[in-house]
CSV table of C-alpha atoms and ligand atoms in Angstrom, one decimal:
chain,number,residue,atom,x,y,z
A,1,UNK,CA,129.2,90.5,120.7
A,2,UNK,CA,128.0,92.2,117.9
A,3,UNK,CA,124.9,94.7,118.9
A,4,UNK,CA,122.0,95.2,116.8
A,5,UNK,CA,122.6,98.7,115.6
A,6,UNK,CA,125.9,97.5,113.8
A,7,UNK,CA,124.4,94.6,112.5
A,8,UNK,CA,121.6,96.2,110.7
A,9,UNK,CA,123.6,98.4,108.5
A,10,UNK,CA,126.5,97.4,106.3
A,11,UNK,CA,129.7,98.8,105.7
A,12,UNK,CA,128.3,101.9,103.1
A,13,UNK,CA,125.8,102.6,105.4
A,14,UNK,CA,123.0,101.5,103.9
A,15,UNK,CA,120.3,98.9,105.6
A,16,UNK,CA,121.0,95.2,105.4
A,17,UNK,CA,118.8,93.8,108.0
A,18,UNK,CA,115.9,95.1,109.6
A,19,UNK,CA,116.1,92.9,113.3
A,20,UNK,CA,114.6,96.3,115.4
A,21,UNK,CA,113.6,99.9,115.5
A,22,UNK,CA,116.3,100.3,117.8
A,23,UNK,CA,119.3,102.1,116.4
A,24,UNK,CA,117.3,103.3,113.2
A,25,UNK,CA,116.9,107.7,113.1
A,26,UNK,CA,114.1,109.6,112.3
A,27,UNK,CA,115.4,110.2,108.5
A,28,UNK,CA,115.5,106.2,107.8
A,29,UNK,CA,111.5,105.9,109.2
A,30,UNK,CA,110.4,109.1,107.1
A,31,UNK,CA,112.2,107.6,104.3
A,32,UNK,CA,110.5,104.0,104.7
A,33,UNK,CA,107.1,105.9,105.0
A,34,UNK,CA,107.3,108.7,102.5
A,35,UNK,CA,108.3,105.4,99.8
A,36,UNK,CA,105.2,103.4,101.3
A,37,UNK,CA,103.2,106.2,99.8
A,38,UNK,CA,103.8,105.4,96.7
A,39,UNK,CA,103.2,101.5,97.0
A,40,UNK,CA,100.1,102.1,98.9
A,41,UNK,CA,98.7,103.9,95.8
A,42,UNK,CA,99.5,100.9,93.7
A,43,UNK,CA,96.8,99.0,95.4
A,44,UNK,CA,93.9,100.9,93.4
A,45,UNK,CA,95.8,100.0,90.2
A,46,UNK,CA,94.5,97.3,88.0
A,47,UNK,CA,97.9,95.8,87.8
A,48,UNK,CA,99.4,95.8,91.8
A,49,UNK,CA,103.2,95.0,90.1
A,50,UNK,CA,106.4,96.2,89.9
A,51,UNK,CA,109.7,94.6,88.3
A,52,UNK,CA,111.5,95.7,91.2
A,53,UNK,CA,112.8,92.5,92.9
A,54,UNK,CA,112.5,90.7,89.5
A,55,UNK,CA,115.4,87.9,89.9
A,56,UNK,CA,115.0,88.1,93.4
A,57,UNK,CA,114.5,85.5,96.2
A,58,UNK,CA,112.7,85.7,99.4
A,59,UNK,CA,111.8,82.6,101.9
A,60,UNK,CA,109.0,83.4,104.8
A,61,UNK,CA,110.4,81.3,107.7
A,62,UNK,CA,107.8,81.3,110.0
A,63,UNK,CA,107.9,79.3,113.4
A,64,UNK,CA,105.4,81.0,114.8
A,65,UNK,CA,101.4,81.4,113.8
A,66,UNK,CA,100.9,84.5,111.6
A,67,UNK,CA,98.2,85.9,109.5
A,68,UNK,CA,98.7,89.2,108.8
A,69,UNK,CA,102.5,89.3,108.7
A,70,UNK,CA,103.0,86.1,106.4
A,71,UNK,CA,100.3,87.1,104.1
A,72,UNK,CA,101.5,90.5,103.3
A,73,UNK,CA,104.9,90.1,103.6
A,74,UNK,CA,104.2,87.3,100.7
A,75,UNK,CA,102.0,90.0,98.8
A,76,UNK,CA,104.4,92.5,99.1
A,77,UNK,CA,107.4,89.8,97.8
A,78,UNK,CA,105.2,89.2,95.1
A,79,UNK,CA,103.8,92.7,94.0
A,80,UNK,CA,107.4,93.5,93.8
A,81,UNK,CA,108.2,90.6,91.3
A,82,UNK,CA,110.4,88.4,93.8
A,83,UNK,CA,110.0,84.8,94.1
A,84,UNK,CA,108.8,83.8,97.2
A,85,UNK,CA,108.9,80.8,99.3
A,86,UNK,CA,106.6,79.9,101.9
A,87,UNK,CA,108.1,77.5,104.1
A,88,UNK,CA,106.1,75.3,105.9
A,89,UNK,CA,107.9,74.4,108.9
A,90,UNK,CA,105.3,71.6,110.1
A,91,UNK,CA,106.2,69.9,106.7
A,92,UNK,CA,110.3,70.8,106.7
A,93,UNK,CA,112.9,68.9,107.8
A,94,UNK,CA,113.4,70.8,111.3
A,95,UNK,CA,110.4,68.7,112.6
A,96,UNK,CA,112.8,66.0,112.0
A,97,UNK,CA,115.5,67.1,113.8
A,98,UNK,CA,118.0,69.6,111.6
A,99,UNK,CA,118.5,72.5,113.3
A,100,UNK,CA,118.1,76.3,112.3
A,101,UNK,CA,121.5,77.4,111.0
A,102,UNK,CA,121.1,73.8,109.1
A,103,UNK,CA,118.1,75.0,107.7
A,104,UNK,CA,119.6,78.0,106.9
A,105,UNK,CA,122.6,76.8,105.2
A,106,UNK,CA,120.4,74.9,103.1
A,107,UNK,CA,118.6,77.4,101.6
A,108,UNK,CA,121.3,79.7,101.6
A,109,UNK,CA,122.7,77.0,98.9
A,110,UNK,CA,119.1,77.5,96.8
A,111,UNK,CA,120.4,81.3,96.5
A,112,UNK,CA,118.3,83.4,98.6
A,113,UNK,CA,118.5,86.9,99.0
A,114,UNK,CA,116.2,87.5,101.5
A,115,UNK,CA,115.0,85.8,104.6
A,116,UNK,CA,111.8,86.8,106.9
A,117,UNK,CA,111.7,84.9,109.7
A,118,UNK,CA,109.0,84.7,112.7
A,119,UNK,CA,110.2,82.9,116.1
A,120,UNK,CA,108.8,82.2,119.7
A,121,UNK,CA,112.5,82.9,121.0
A,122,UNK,CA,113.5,86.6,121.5
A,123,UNK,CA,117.2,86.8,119.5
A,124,UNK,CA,116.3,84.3,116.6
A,125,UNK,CA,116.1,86.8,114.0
A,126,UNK,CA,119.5,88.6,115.3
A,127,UNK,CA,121.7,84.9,115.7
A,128,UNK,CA,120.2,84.6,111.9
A,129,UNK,CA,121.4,87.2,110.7
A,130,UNK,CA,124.8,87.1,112.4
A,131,UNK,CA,125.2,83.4,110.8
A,132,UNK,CA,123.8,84.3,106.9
A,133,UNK,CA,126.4,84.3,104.3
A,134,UNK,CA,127.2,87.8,102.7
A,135,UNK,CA,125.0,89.7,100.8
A,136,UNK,CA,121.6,87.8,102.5
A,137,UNK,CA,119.2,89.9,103.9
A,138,UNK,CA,116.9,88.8,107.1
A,139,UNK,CA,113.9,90.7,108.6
A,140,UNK,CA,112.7,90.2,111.6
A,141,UNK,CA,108.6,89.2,111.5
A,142,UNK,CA,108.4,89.0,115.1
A,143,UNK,CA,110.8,86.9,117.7
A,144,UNK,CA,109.2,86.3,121.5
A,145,UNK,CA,108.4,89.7,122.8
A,146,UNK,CA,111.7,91.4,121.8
A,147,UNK,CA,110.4,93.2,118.5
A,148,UNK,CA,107.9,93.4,115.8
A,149,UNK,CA,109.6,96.2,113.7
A,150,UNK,CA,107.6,95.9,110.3
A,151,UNK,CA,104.2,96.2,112.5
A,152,UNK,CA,105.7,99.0,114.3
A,153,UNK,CA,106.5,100.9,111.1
A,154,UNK,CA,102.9,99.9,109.3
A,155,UNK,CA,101.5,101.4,112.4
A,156,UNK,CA,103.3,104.7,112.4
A,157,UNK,CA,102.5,104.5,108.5
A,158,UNK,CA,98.8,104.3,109.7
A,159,UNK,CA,99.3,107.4,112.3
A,160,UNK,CA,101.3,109.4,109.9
A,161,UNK,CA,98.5,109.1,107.0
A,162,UNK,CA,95.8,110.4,109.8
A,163,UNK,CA,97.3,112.5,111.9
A,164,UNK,CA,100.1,113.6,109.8
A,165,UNK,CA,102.4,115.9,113.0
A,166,UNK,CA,103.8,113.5,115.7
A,167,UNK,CA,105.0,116.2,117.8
A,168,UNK,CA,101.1,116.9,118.5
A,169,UNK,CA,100.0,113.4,119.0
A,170,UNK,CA,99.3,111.9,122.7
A,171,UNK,CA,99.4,107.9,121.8
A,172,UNK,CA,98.3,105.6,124.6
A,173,UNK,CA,99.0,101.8,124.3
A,174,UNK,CA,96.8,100.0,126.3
A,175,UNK,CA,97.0,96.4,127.5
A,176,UNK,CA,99.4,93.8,128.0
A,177,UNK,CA,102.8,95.5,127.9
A,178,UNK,CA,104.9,92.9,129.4
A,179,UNK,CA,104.7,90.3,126.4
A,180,UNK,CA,104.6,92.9,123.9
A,181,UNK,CA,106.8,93.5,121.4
A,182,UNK,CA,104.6,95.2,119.3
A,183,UNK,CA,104.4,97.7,122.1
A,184,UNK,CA,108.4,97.5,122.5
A,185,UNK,CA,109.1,98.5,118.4
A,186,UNK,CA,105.8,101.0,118.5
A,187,UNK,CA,107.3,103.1,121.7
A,188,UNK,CA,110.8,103.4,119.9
A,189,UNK,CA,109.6,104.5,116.8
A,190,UNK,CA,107.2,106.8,118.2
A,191,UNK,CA,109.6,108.0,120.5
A,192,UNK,CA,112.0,108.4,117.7
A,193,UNK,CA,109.7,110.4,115.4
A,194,UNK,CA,108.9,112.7,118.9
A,195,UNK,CA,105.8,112.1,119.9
A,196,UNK,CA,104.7,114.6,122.4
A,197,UNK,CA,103.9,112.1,124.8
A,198,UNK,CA,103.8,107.9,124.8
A,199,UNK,CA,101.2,106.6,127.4
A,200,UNK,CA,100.6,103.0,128.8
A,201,UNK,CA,98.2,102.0,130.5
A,202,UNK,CA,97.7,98.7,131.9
A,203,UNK,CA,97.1,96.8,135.1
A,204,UNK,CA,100.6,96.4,136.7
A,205,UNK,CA,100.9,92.6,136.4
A,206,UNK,CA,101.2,93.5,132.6
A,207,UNK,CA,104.2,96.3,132.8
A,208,UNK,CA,107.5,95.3,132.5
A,209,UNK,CA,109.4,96.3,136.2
A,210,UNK,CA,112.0,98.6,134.1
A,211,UNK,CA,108.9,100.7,132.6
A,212,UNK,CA,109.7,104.2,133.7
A,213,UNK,CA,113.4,103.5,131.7
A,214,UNK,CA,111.0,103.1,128.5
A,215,UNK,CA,110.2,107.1,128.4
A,216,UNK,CA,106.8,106.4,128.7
A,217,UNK,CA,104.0,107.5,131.2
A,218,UNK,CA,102.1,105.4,133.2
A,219,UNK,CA,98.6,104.7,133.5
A,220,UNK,CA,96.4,101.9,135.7
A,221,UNK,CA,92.9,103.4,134.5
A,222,UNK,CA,91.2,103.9,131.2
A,223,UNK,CA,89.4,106.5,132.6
A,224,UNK,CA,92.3,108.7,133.8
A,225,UNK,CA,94.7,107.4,130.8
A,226,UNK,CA,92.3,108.2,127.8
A,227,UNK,CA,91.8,111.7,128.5
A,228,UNK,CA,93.5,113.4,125.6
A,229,UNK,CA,94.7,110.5,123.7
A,230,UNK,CA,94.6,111.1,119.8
A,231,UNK,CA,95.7,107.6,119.1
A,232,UNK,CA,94.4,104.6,120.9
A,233,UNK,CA,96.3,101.4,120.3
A,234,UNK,CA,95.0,98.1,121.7
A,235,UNK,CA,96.7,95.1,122.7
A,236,UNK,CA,95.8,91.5,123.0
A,237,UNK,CA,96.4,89.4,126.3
A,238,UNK,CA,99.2,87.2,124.7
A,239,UNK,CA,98.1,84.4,126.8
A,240,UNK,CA,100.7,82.1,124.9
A,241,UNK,CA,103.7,84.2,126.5
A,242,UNK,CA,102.4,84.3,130.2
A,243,UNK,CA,103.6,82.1,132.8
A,244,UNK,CA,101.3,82.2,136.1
A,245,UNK,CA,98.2,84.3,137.1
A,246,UNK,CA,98.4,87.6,136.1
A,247,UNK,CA,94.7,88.7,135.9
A,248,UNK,CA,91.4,87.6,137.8
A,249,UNK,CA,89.8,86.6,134.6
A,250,UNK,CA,89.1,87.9,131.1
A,251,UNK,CA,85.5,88.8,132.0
A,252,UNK,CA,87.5,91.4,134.6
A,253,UNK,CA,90.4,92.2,132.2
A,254,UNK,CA,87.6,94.0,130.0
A,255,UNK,CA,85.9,95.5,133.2
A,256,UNK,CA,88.5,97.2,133.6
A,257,UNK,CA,90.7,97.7,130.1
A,258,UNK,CA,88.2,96.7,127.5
A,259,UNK,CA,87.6,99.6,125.0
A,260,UNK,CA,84.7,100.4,124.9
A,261,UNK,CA,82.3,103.0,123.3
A,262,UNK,CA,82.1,104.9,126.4
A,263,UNK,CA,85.5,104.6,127.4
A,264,UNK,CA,86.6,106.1,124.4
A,265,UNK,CA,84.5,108.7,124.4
A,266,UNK,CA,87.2,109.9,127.3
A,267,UNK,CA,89.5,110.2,124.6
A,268,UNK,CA,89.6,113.1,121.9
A,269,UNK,CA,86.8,112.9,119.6
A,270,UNK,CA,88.4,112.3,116.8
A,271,UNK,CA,90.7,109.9,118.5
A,272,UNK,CA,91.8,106.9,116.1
A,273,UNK,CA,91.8,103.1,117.2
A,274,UNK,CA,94.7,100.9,116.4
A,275,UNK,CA,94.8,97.3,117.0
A,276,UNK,CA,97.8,95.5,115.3
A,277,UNK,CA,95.3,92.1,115.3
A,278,UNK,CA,94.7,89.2,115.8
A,279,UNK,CA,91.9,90.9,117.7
A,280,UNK,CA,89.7,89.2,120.7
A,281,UNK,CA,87.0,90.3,121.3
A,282,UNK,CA,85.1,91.1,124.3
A,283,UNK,CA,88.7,90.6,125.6
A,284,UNK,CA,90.3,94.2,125.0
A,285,UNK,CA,88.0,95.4,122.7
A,286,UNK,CA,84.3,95.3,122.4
A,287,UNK,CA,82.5,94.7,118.4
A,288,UNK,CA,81.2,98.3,118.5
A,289,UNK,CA,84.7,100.4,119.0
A,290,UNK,CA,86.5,97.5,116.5
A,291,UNK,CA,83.9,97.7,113.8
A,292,UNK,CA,83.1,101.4,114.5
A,293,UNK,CA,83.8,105.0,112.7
A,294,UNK,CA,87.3,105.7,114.6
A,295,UNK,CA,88.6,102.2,114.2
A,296,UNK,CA,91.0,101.9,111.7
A,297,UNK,CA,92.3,98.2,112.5
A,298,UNK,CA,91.5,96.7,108.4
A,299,UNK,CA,93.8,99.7,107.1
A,300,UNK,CA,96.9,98.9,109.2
A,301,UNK,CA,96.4,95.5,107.5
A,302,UNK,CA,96.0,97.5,103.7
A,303,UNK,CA,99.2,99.8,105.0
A,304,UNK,CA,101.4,96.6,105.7
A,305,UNK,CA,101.9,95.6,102.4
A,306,UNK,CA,102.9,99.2,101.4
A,307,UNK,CA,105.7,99.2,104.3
A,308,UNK,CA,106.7,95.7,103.6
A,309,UNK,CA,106.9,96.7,100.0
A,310,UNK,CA,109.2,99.8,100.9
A,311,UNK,CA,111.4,97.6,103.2
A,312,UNK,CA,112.2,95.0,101.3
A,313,UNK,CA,112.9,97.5,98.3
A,314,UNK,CA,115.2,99.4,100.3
A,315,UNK,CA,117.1,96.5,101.5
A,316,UNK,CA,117.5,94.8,98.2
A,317,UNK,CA,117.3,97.4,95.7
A,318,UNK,CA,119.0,100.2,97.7
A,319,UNK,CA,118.8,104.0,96.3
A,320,UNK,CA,121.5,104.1,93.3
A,321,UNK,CA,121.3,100.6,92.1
A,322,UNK,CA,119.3,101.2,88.9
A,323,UNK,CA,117.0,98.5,88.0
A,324,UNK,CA,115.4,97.2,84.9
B,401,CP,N1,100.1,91.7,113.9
B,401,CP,C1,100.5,90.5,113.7
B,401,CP,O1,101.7,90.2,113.9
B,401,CP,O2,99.6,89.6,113.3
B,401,CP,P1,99.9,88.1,112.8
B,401,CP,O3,100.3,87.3,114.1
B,401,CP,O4,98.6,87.5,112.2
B,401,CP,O5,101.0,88.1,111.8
């Protein structure tokens, strides 16, 4: 079976898919970011384009609900002069029956260079990209709650521009663990860019049972976990992956793991608030701490199209291909 790691990178080394932060080193993040930088500065300009992709194709497959993900990943296709299909699956023919590598092949025939796809199903992104023809490129926008890699990088992107030295940084991820896989990617890249130390905290009906094997410590508390953060990162409950009762009620949930102003006053003072959204709430955050001075939730949003931008340049206009 082909693993991950040797699927993302083809035979010169360079990356061909993005499918995980898994089996990427701390040269290939720094490089993503430190080319971000520049993209992100493009955003004051008057004219947010360059003729980078010019020629190229890329379709947004997404079988899952998205706001943040489709819309900038179609931005950053666009700001980089690609075409850019938007599929809408509610409309295509898989609600009538063909399958996914159907689909695929079909579009494959339209000449596509570059497929992001979103999925329920943890894997879809990697079968897709075992399956494309030569020379097609997939990232993956999310797939069950194996990996959100793009959000993971935006959000180190986000740390990096605030706190700048990871090997300083205490990050604490609070919430619902288990479903996560923006947690999953976020802990592998953070642990890849040494962070001095990764800290969940979360009731333990939301942990996953091999935890401890994530180099990670453990929390149950806000008030014992908080103390000494630098970077708080929130979680949603993802209600739409949970099978069962795992909490009393959301009403408790934020009794006990809602962020709060005076919760994070536990935390450094100059402690930063991540949320990678859709945010809820009253649910895991309260309006003050979302809306407040240390929250910087609306500039991970801003910072996605500048990693998405660097991403998808890298992949398809790889360092030493000269364009025009
Ligand atoms: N963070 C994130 O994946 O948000 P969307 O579901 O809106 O894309």
């Amino acid at each position: 079976m082909t693993t991950t790691d040797s699927l993302q990178f083809n035979s010169d080394h360079q990356l061909q898919h993005l499918l995980s932060i898994e089996g990427l080193d701390q040269r290939l993040l720094t490089e993503i970011m430190d080319n971000a930088e520049s993209f992100a500065s493009l955003a004051n300009q008057p004219v947010k384009k360059y003729p980078i992709l010019r020629g190229k194709t890329v379709v947004n497959l997404f079988f899952e609900n998205s706001t943040r993900t489709r819309t900038t990943f179609e931005l950053a296709a666009k700001r980089l002069s690609a075409d850019v299909i938007n599929m809408n699956i509610a409309t295509s023919a898989t609600s009538k029956g063909e399958s996914l590598l159907d689909t695929i092949r079909n579009l494959e025939a339209m000449h596509v260079d570059m497929f992001v796809i979103r999925h329920a199903l943890s894997g879809a992104a990697h079968f897709i990209a075992q399956h494309v023809a030569p020379g097609i490129s997939v990232i993956n926008a999310g797939d069950g709650n194996h990996a959100h890699p793009t959000q993971a990088l935006l959000d180190m992107f986000t740390i990096r521009r605030h706190k700048n030295d990871f090997s300083s940084l205490r990050i604490a991820i609070i919430g619902d663990i288990l479903h996560s896989r923006v947690a999953r990617s976020q802990i592998q890249a953070l642990s890849i860019l040494g962070a001095k130390e990764i800290r969940v905290i979360a009731p333990k009906t939301l942990l996953p049972i091999e935890v401890n094997a994530l180099g990670v410590s453990v929390s149950h508390t806000l008030e014992e976990g908080l103390q000494d953060i630098d970077v708080v990162i929130m979680l949603r409950l993802q209600k739409e992956r949970m099978s069962g009762a795992l909490l009393p009620s959301e009403s408790e949930y934020f009794n006990c793991f809602g962020l709060t102003q005076e919760k994070l006053a536990i935390a450094k003072p100059d402690a930063i608030v991540m949320h990678p959204g859709p945010i809820n709430r009253g649910v895991e955050i309260s309006s003050e701490v979302a809306d407040g001075p240390q929250s910087v939730i609306l500039q991970q949003v801003s910072y996605g199209i500048a990693i998405r931008m660097a991403i998808m340049s890298l992949i398809l206009q790889p360092p030493g291909r000269h364009h025009t």
